[in-house]
Amino acid sequence: MIEVCNLHKSFGDLQVLKGVDLTIKQGEIVVILGPSGSGKSTLLRCLNCMEDPTAGNIYFHGVDLTDMKVDINVHRQKMCMVFQHFNLFNNKTVLENLTLAPIYVAKKKARAAKWAKLLGRPYEVADIRSNKEISDEAEARAMELLGVVDLQDKAAEYPSKLSGGQKQRVAIVRALAMNPDVMLFDEPTSALDPEMVGEVLEVMRDLAKAGMTMVIVTHEMGFAREVASRVLFIDEGVIQEEGTPDEIFNHPQNPRTQSFLSKVL
């Protein structure tokens, strides 16, 4: 599904990623560990095209996202990211936060389908919908997802009225509303009070059980042991070691991995 080849990323003279090679298969849950400044978040941001690689290639469903001719917005719809600081729109309700992107994308498709029909080109009949039909569908989907995370009663609330855990669950649902193929999580619990961490991890566990492909940067070692199909340890911009949770947590081979885990476990 995702193939990263010899990925480099520099900010001026600072080399953050130094030749990362990585393959992520459909249904995998890849957890990325490493100290601060190791390049974990930069790797995620490159996957989602929020940062342009200095060198290397990122293939998603066979398409090279580093090709300047590729419309990254189309592919980004299927690779959604959840941030540590929620990034919700504070001037919009929870429901509006969840429906904004799906409605925009659906309306764009509907306009394209109408033009295709006028020009006599092939088009999907399902894409020719009224604005009301699009909005009703997006709101129904949003309410369904809010029910999954037990937040249906918060649909009309603004983010300022929510707890940190509730905000992060809304952020996860907002990504799910786009029906992504891959979910990227950048330390989704690091900004939460300890008592709120569990409710967010529970949602992520449910996603794992449902077969969602996920790439997760986290410091929650117990969670990583439990849900990961593969664990990567990154330091100084390279993957120092990778393996199953048992291999990494119980039998690490790289001295740097051993040193890191001895301090965090």
mmCIF file of C-alpha atoms in Angstrom:
data_model
loop_
_atom_site.group_PDB
_atom_site.id
_atom_site.type_symbol
_atom_site.label_atom_id
_atom_site.label_comp_id
_atom_site.label_asym_id
_atom_site.label_seq_id
_atom_site.Cartn_x
_atom_site.Cartn_y
_atom_site.Cartn_z
ATOM 1 C CA MET A 1 0.000 0.000 0.000
ATOM 2 C CA ILE A 2 2.785 2.440 0.980
ATOM 3 C CA GLU A 3 6.403 2.135 -0.072
ATOM 4 C CA VAL A 4 9.047 4.613 1.075
ATOM 5 C CA CYS A 5 12.339 4.516 -0.813
ATOM 6 C CA ASN A 6 15.537 6.197 0.379
ATOM 7 C CA LEU A 7 13.647 9.115 1.940
ATOM 8 C CA HIS A 8 15.665 12.159 2.984
ATOM 9 C CA LYS A 9 14.441 15.359 4.580
ATOM 10 C CA SER A 10 16.538 18.350 5.563
ATOM 11 C CA PHE A 11 15.667 21.707 7.047
ATOM 12 C CA GLY A 12 18.534 23.893 5.949
ATOM 13 C CA ASP A 13 21.707 22.235 7.202
ATOM 14 C CA LEU A 14 19.787 19.983 9.600
ATOM 15 C CA GLN A 15 19.313 16.455 8.242
ATOM 16 C CA VAL A 16 16.215 14.968 9.897
ATOM 17 C CA LEU A 17 15.647 11.869 7.735
ATOM 18 C CA LYS A 18 18.695 10.151 6.297
ATOM 19 C CA GLY A 19 17.567 7.463 3.886
ATOM 20 C CA VAL A 20 14.452 5.782 5.255
ATOM 21 C CA ASP A 21 13.163 2.653 3.491
ATOM 22 C CA LEU A 22 9.772 1.355 4.595
ATOM 23 C CA THR A 23 6.927 -0.773 3.284
ATOM 24 C CA ILE A 24 3.469 -0.723 4.879
ATOM 25 C CA LYS A 25 0.960 -3.366 3.840
ATOM 26 C CA GLN A 26 -2.810 -3.087 3.950
ATOM 27 C CA GLY A 27 -4.179 -3.883 7.404
ATOM 28 C CA GLU A 28 -0.825 -3.417 9.153
ATOM 29 C CA ILE A 29 -0.497 -1.421 12.358
ATOM 30 C CA VAL A 30 2.981 0.071 12.362
ATOM 31 C CA VAL A 31 4.077 1.782 15.575
ATOM 32 C CA ILE A 32 7.050 4.143 15.423
ATOM 33 C CA LEU A 33 9.131 4.690 18.550
ATOM 34 C CA GLY A 34 12.106 6.921 19.158
ATOM 35 C CA PRO A 35 13.453 9.831 21.186
ATOM 36 C CA SER A 36 12.435 13.429 20.574
ATOM 37 C CA GLY A 37 14.042 14.844 17.448
ATOM 38 C CA SER A 38 14.627 11.442 15.882
ATOM 39 C CA GLY A 39 12.493 12.153 12.794
ATOM 40 C CA LYS A 40 9.292 10.287 13.720
ATOM 41 C CA SER A 41 6.836 13.114 13.127
ATOM 42 C CA THR A 42 8.725 14.350 10.065
ATOM 43 C CA LEU A 43 8.340 10.895 8.521
ATOM 44 C CA LEU A 44 4.566 11.015 9.074
ATOM 45 C CA ARG A 45 4.335 14.532 7.649
ATOM 46 C CA CYS A 46 6.231 13.406 4.554
ATOM 47 C CA LEU A 47 3.864 10.453 4.106
ATOM 48 C CA ASN A 48 0.911 12.838 4.157
ATOM 49 C CA CYS A 49 2.679 15.338 1.864
ATOM 50 C CA MET A 50 2.697 18.016 4.561
ATOM 51 C CA GLU A 51 6.457 18.154 4.087
ATOM 52 C CA ASP A 52 8.218 17.813 0.756
ATOM 53 C CA PRO A 53 11.054 15.266 0.899
ATOM 54 C CA THR A 54 14.513 16.520 0.034
ATOM 55 C CA ALA A 55 15.152 13.267 -1.829
ATOM 56 C CA GLY A 56 13.583 9.842 -2.239
ATOM 57 C CA ASN A 57 10.166 8.534 -3.225
ATOM 58 C CA ILE A 58 6.857 7.738 -1.509
ATOM 59 C CA TYR A 59 4.520 5.388 -3.367
ATOM 60 C CA PHE A 60 0.875 5.162 -2.305
ATOM 61 C CA HIS A 61 -1.224 2.622 -4.199
ATOM 62 C CA GLY A 62 1.552 2.645 -6.804
ATOM 63 C CA VAL A 63 1.515 6.425 -7.326
ATOM 64 C CA ASP A 64 4.672 8.403 -6.533
ATOM 65 C CA LEU A 65 3.521 11.227 -4.268
ATOM 66 C CA THR A 66 6.805 13.058 -4.765
ATOM 67 C CA ASP A 67 6.029 13.538 -8.467
ATOM 68 C CA MET A 68 5.162 17.211 -8.953
ATOM 69 C CA LYS A 69 2.514 16.245 -11.525
ATOM 70 C CA VAL A 70 0.497 14.274 -8.965
ATOM 71 C CA ASP A 71 -2.495 15.950 -7.294
ATOM 72 C CA ILE A 72 -1.571 15.199 -3.685
ATOM 73 C CA ASN A 73 -4.933 16.456 -2.419
ATOM 74 C CA VAL A 74 -6.653 13.525 -4.121
ATOM 75 C CA HIS A 75 -4.379 11.001 -2.433
ATOM 76 C CA ARG A 76 -4.336 12.821 0.905
ATOM 77 C CA GLN A 77 -8.083 12.170 1.165
ATOM 78 C CA LYS A 78 -7.238 8.481 1.562
ATOM 79 C CA MET A 79 -4.343 8.992 3.994
ATOM 80 C CA CYS A 80 -5.690 11.037 6.893
ATOM 81 C CA MET A 81 -3.690 12.352 9.837
ATOM 82 C CA VAL A 82 -4.589 12.855 13.489
ATOM 83 C CA PHE A 83 -2.425 15.381 15.327
ATOM 84 C CA GLN A 84 -1.440 15.643 18.974
ATOM 85 C CA HIS A 85 -3.113 19.055 19.350
ATOM 86 C CA PHE A 86 -6.463 18.151 17.715
ATOM 87 C CA ASN A 87 -6.460 21.004 15.129
ATOM 88 C CA LEU A 88 -10.233 21.411 15.264
ATOM 89 C CA PHE A 89 -11.915 24.571 14.014
ATOM 90 C CA ASN A 90 -12.939 26.347 17.217
ATOM 91 C CA ASN A 91 -15.511 28.552 15.450
ATOM 92 C CA LYS A 92 -17.444 25.544 14.150
ATOM 93 C CA THR A 93 -19.530 22.958 15.966
ATOM 94 C CA VAL A 94 -18.455 19.349 16.254
ATOM 95 C CA LEU A 95 -20.858 18.389 13.454
ATOM 96 C CA GLU A 96 -19.534 21.180 11.221
ATOM 97 C CA ASN A 97 -15.956 20.062 11.897
ATOM 98 C CA LEU A 98 -16.853 16.554 10.768
ATOM 99 C CA THR A 99 -18.795 17.487 7.631
ATOM 100 C CA LEU A 100 -16.689 20.347 6.254
ATOM 101 C CA ALA A 101 -14.210 18.255 4.252
ATOM 102 C CA PRO A 102 -16.628 15.517 3.069
ATOM 103 C CA ILE A 103 -19.109 18.137 1.834
ATOM 104 C CA TYR A 104 -16.390 20.111 0.037
ATOM 105 C CA VAL A 105 -15.023 17.005 -1.684
ATOM 106 C CA ALA A 106 -18.487 15.693 -2.610
ATOM 107 C CA LYS A 107 -19.560 19.048 -4.054
ATOM 108 C CA LYS A 108 -16.354 19.186 -6.091
ATOM 109 C CA LYS A 109 -17.090 15.721 -7.509
ATOM 110 C CA ALA A 110 -20.693 16.694 -8.227
ATOM 111 C CA ARG A 111 -19.586 19.775 -10.171
ATOM 112 C CA ALA A 112 -17.076 17.690 -12.147
ATOM 113 C CA ALA A 113 -19.745 15.097 -12.933
ATOM 114 C CA LYS A 114 -22.170 17.758 -14.166
ATOM 115 C CA TRP A 115 -19.506 19.226 -16.465
ATOM 116 C CA ALA A 116 -18.656 15.744 -17.729
ATOM 117 C CA LYS A 117 -22.320 15.162 -18.566
ATOM 118 C CA LEU A 118 -22.561 18.501 -20.396
ATOM 119 C CA LEU A 119 -19.415 17.697 -22.387
ATOM 120 C CA GLY A 120 -20.590 14.185 -23.164
ATOM 121 C CA ARG A 121 -17.833 12.465 -21.201
ATOM 122 C CA PRO A 122 -18.137 9.375 -18.970
ATOM 123 C CA TYR A 123 -19.229 10.116 -15.421
ATOM 124 C CA GLU A 124 -20.604 8.411 -12.334
ATOM 125 C CA VAL A 125 -24.324 9.031 -11.984
ATOM 126 C CA ALA A 126 -23.976 8.753 -8.199
ATOM 127 C CA ASP A 127 -21.782 11.863 -8.209
ATOM 128 C CA ILE A 128 -24.530 14.079 -9.629
ATOM 129 C CA ARG A 129 -26.255 15.150 -6.436
ATOM 130 C CA SER A 130 -27.777 18.320 -5.069
ATOM 131 C CA ASN A 131 -26.093 20.280 -2.302
ATOM 132 C CA LYS A 132 -28.846 19.202 0.079
ATOM 133 C CA GLU A 133 -28.335 15.529 -0.734
ATOM 134 C CA ILE A 134 -24.589 15.916 -0.173
ATOM 135 C CA SER A 135 -25.068 17.734 3.155
ATOM 136 C CA ASP A 136 -27.670 15.259 4.412
ATOM 137 C CA GLU A 137 -25.410 12.316 3.568
ATOM 138 C CA ALA A 138 -22.379 13.912 5.259
ATOM 139 C CA GLU A 139 -24.359 14.743 8.416
ATOM 140 C CA ALA A 140 -25.815 11.232 8.616
ATOM 141 C CA ARG A 141 -22.339 9.732 8.315
ATOM 142 C CA ALA A 142 -20.962 12.147 10.929
ATOM 143 C CA MET A 143 -23.690 11.288 13.425
ATOM 144 C CA GLU A 144 -23.090 7.586 12.821
ATOM 145 C CA LEU A 145 -19.381 8.002 13.582
ATOM 146 C CA LEU A 146 -20.078 10.146 16.650
ATOM 147 C CA GLY A 147 -22.208 7.291 17.916
ATOM 148 C CA VAL A 148 -19.257 4.925 17.542
ATOM 149 C CA VAL A 149 -17.180 7.091 19.911
ATOM 150 C CA ASP A 150 -20.166 7.866 22.182
ATOM 151 C CA LEU A 151 -20.267 11.583 21.367
ATOM 152 C CA GLN A 152 -23.590 11.974 19.550
ATOM 153 C CA ASP A 153 -24.809 14.350 22.254
ATOM 154 C CA LYS A 154 -21.888 16.704 21.494
ATOM 155 C CA ALA A 155 -22.757 17.316 17.826
ATOM 156 C CA ALA A 156 -23.961 20.881 18.416
ATOM 157 C CA GLU A 157 -21.191 21.786 20.883
ATOM 158 C CA TYR A 158 -18.126 23.866 20.061
ATOM 159 C CA PRO A 159 -14.642 22.401 20.723
ATOM 160 C CA SER A 160 -14.083 24.821 23.628
ATOM 161 C CA LYS A 161 -16.788 22.945 25.540
ATOM 162 C CA LEU A 162 -15.091 19.551 25.151
ATOM 163 C CA SER A 163 -12.472 17.808 27.238
ATOM 164 C CA GLY A 164 -9.114 16.931 25.694
ATOM 165 C CA GLY A 165 -10.113 13.305 25.284
ATOM 166 C CA GLN A 166 -13.371 14.288 23.604
ATOM 167 C CA LYS A 167 -11.546 16.654 21.240
ATOM 168 C CA GLN A 168 -9.157 13.916 20.187
ATOM 169 C CA ARG A 169 -11.995 11.463 19.613
ATOM 170 C CA VAL A 170 -13.673 14.100 17.427
ATOM 171 C CA ALA A 171 -10.379 14.549 15.546
ATOM 172 C CA ILE A 172 -10.220 10.786 14.901
ATOM 173 C CA VAL A 173 -13.834 10.749 13.722
ATOM 174 C CA ARG A 174 -13.137 13.724 11.446
ATOM 175 C CA ALA A 175 -10.441 11.673 9.720
ATOM 176 C CA LEU A 176 -12.709 8.624 9.502
ATOM 177 C CA ALA A 177 -15.426 10.732 7.851
ATOM 178 C CA MET A 178 -13.218 10.824 4.743
ATOM 179 C CA ASN A 179 -13.298 6.993 4.523
ATOM 180 C CA PRO A 180 -9.489 6.775 4.449
ATOM 181 C CA ASP A 181 -7.404 3.749 3.516
ATOM 182 C CA VAL A 182 -4.686 4.726 6.008
ATOM 183 C CA MET A 183 -4.726 6.612 9.314
ATOM 184 C CA LEU A 184 -1.598 8.420 10.525
ATOM 185 C CA PHE A 185 -1.404 9.264 14.245
ATOM 186 C CA ASP A 186 1.215 11.719 15.494
ATOM 187 C CA GLU A 187 1.453 11.193 19.269
ATOM 188 C CA PRO A 188 -2.349 11.401 19.647
ATOM 189 C CA THR A 189 -2.293 11.156 23.457
ATOM 190 C CA SER A 190 0.712 13.337 24.325
ATOM 191 C CA ALA A 191 -1.393 16.480 24.906
ATOM 192 C CA LEU A 192 -3.937 14.706 27.128
ATOM 193 C CA ASP A 193 -4.232 14.383 30.877
ATOM 194 C CA PRO A 194 -3.414 10.799 31.948
ATOM 195 C CA GLU A 195 -7.041 10.024 32.805
ATOM 196 C CA MET A 196 -8.130 10.940 29.257
ATOM 197 C CA VAL A 197 -5.568 8.792 27.467
ATOM 198 C CA GLY A 198 -7.524 5.577 27.876
ATOM 199 C CA GLU A 199 -10.634 6.734 26.023
ATOM 200 C CA VAL A 200 -8.603 7.739 22.967
ATOM 201 C CA LEU A 201 -6.567 4.525 22.951
ATOM 202 C CA GLU A 202 -9.806 2.532 23.156
ATOM 203 C CA VAL A 203 -11.031 4.129 19.920
ATOM 204 C CA MET A 204 -7.712 3.268 18.276
ATOM 205 C CA ARG A 205 -7.959 -0.323 19.523
ATOM 206 C CA ASP A 206 -11.381 -0.591 17.900
ATOM 207 C CA LEU A 207 -9.927 0.713 14.619
ATOM 208 C CA ALA A 208 -7.169 -1.897 14.829
ATOM 209 C CA LYS A 209 -9.730 -4.669 15.357
ATOM 210 C CA ALA A 210 -11.695 -3.395 12.358
ATOM 211 C CA GLY A 211 -8.621 -3.796 10.138
ATOM 212 C CA MET A 212 -7.741 -0.141 9.560
ATOM 213 C CA THR A 213 -4.203 0.372 8.293
ATOM 214 C CA MET A 214 -2.476 2.652 10.790
ATOM 215 C CA VAL A 215 0.925 4.255 11.291
ATOM 216 C CA ILE A 216 1.260 5.482 14.866
ATOM 217 C CA VAL A 217 3.920 7.614 16.524
ATOM 218 C CA THR A 218 3.451 7.143 20.255
ATOM 219 C CA HIS A 219 5.151 6.924 23.639
ATOM 220 C CA GLU A 220 2.441 4.594 24.975
ATOM 221 C CA MET A 221 4.555 1.446 25.221
ATOM 222 C CA GLY A 222 1.814 -0.792 26.593
ATOM 223 C CA PHE A 223 -0.470 0.201 23.734
ATOM 224 C CA ALA A 224 2.313 -0.421 21.215
ATOM 225 C CA ARG A 225 2.881 -3.918 22.607
ATOM 226 C CA GLU A 226 -0.818 -4.670 22.414
ATOM 227 C CA VAL A 227 -1.892 -3.446 18.973
ATOM 228 C CA ALA A 228 1.207 -3.230 16.754
ATOM 229 C CA SER A 229 1.821 -5.762 14.036
ATOM 230 C CA ARG A 230 5.263 -4.197 13.580
ATOM 231 C CA VAL A 231 7.364 -1.775 15.625
ATOM 232 C CA LEU A 232 10.015 0.574 14.240
ATOM 233 C CA PHE A 233 12.659 2.272 16.336
ATOM 234 C CA ILE A 234 13.968 5.466 14.724
ATOM 235 C CA ASP A 235 16.933 7.498 15.910
ATOM 236 C CA GLU A 236 19.085 10.111 14.184
ATOM 237 C CA GLY A 237 16.915 9.988 11.087
ATOM 238 C CA VAL A 238 17.232 6.290 10.287
ATOM 239 C CA ILE A 239 15.364 3.122 11.216
ATOM 240 C CA GLN A 240 17.715 1.500 13.688
ATOM 241 C CA GLU A 241 15.624 -1.630 14.223
ATOM 242 C CA GLU A 242 12.240 -3.099 13.350
ATOM 243 C CA GLY A 243 10.334 -6.231 14.243
ATOM 244 C CA THR A 244 7.331 -7.640 16.031
ATOM 245 C CA PRO A 245 6.419 -6.206 19.447
ATOM 246 C CA ASP A 246 7.952 -9.281 21.078
ATOM 247 C CA GLU A 247 11.200 -8.887 19.151
ATOM 248 C CA ILE A 248 11.543 -5.172 19.871
ATOM 249 C CA PHE A 249 10.360 -5.040 23.476
ATOM 250 C CA ASN A 250 11.676 -8.367 24.747
ATOM 251 C CA HIS A 251 14.675 -9.095 22.498
ATOM 252 C CA PRO A 252 16.039 -5.835 21.029
ATOM 253 C CA GLN A 253 19.288 -6.312 19.126
ATOM 254 C CA ASN A 254 20.438 -2.757 18.478
ATOM 255 C CA PRO A 255 22.296 -1.169 21.442
ATOM 256 C CA ARG A 256 20.513 2.143 20.828
ATOM 257 C CA THR A 257 17.114 0.412 20.978
ATOM 258 C CA GLN A 258 18.160 -1.349 24.171
ATOM 259 C CA SER A 259 19.256 1.921 25.746
ATOM 260 C CA PHE A 260 16.036 3.741 24.776
ATOM 261 C CA LEU A 261 13.732 1.004 26.048
ATOM 262 C CA SER A 262 15.632 0.673 29.311
ATOM 263 C CA LYS A 263 14.777 4.307 30.040
ATOM 264 C CA VAL A 264 11.111 4.321 29.020
ATOM 265 C CA LEU A 265 9.898 0.928 30.225
#
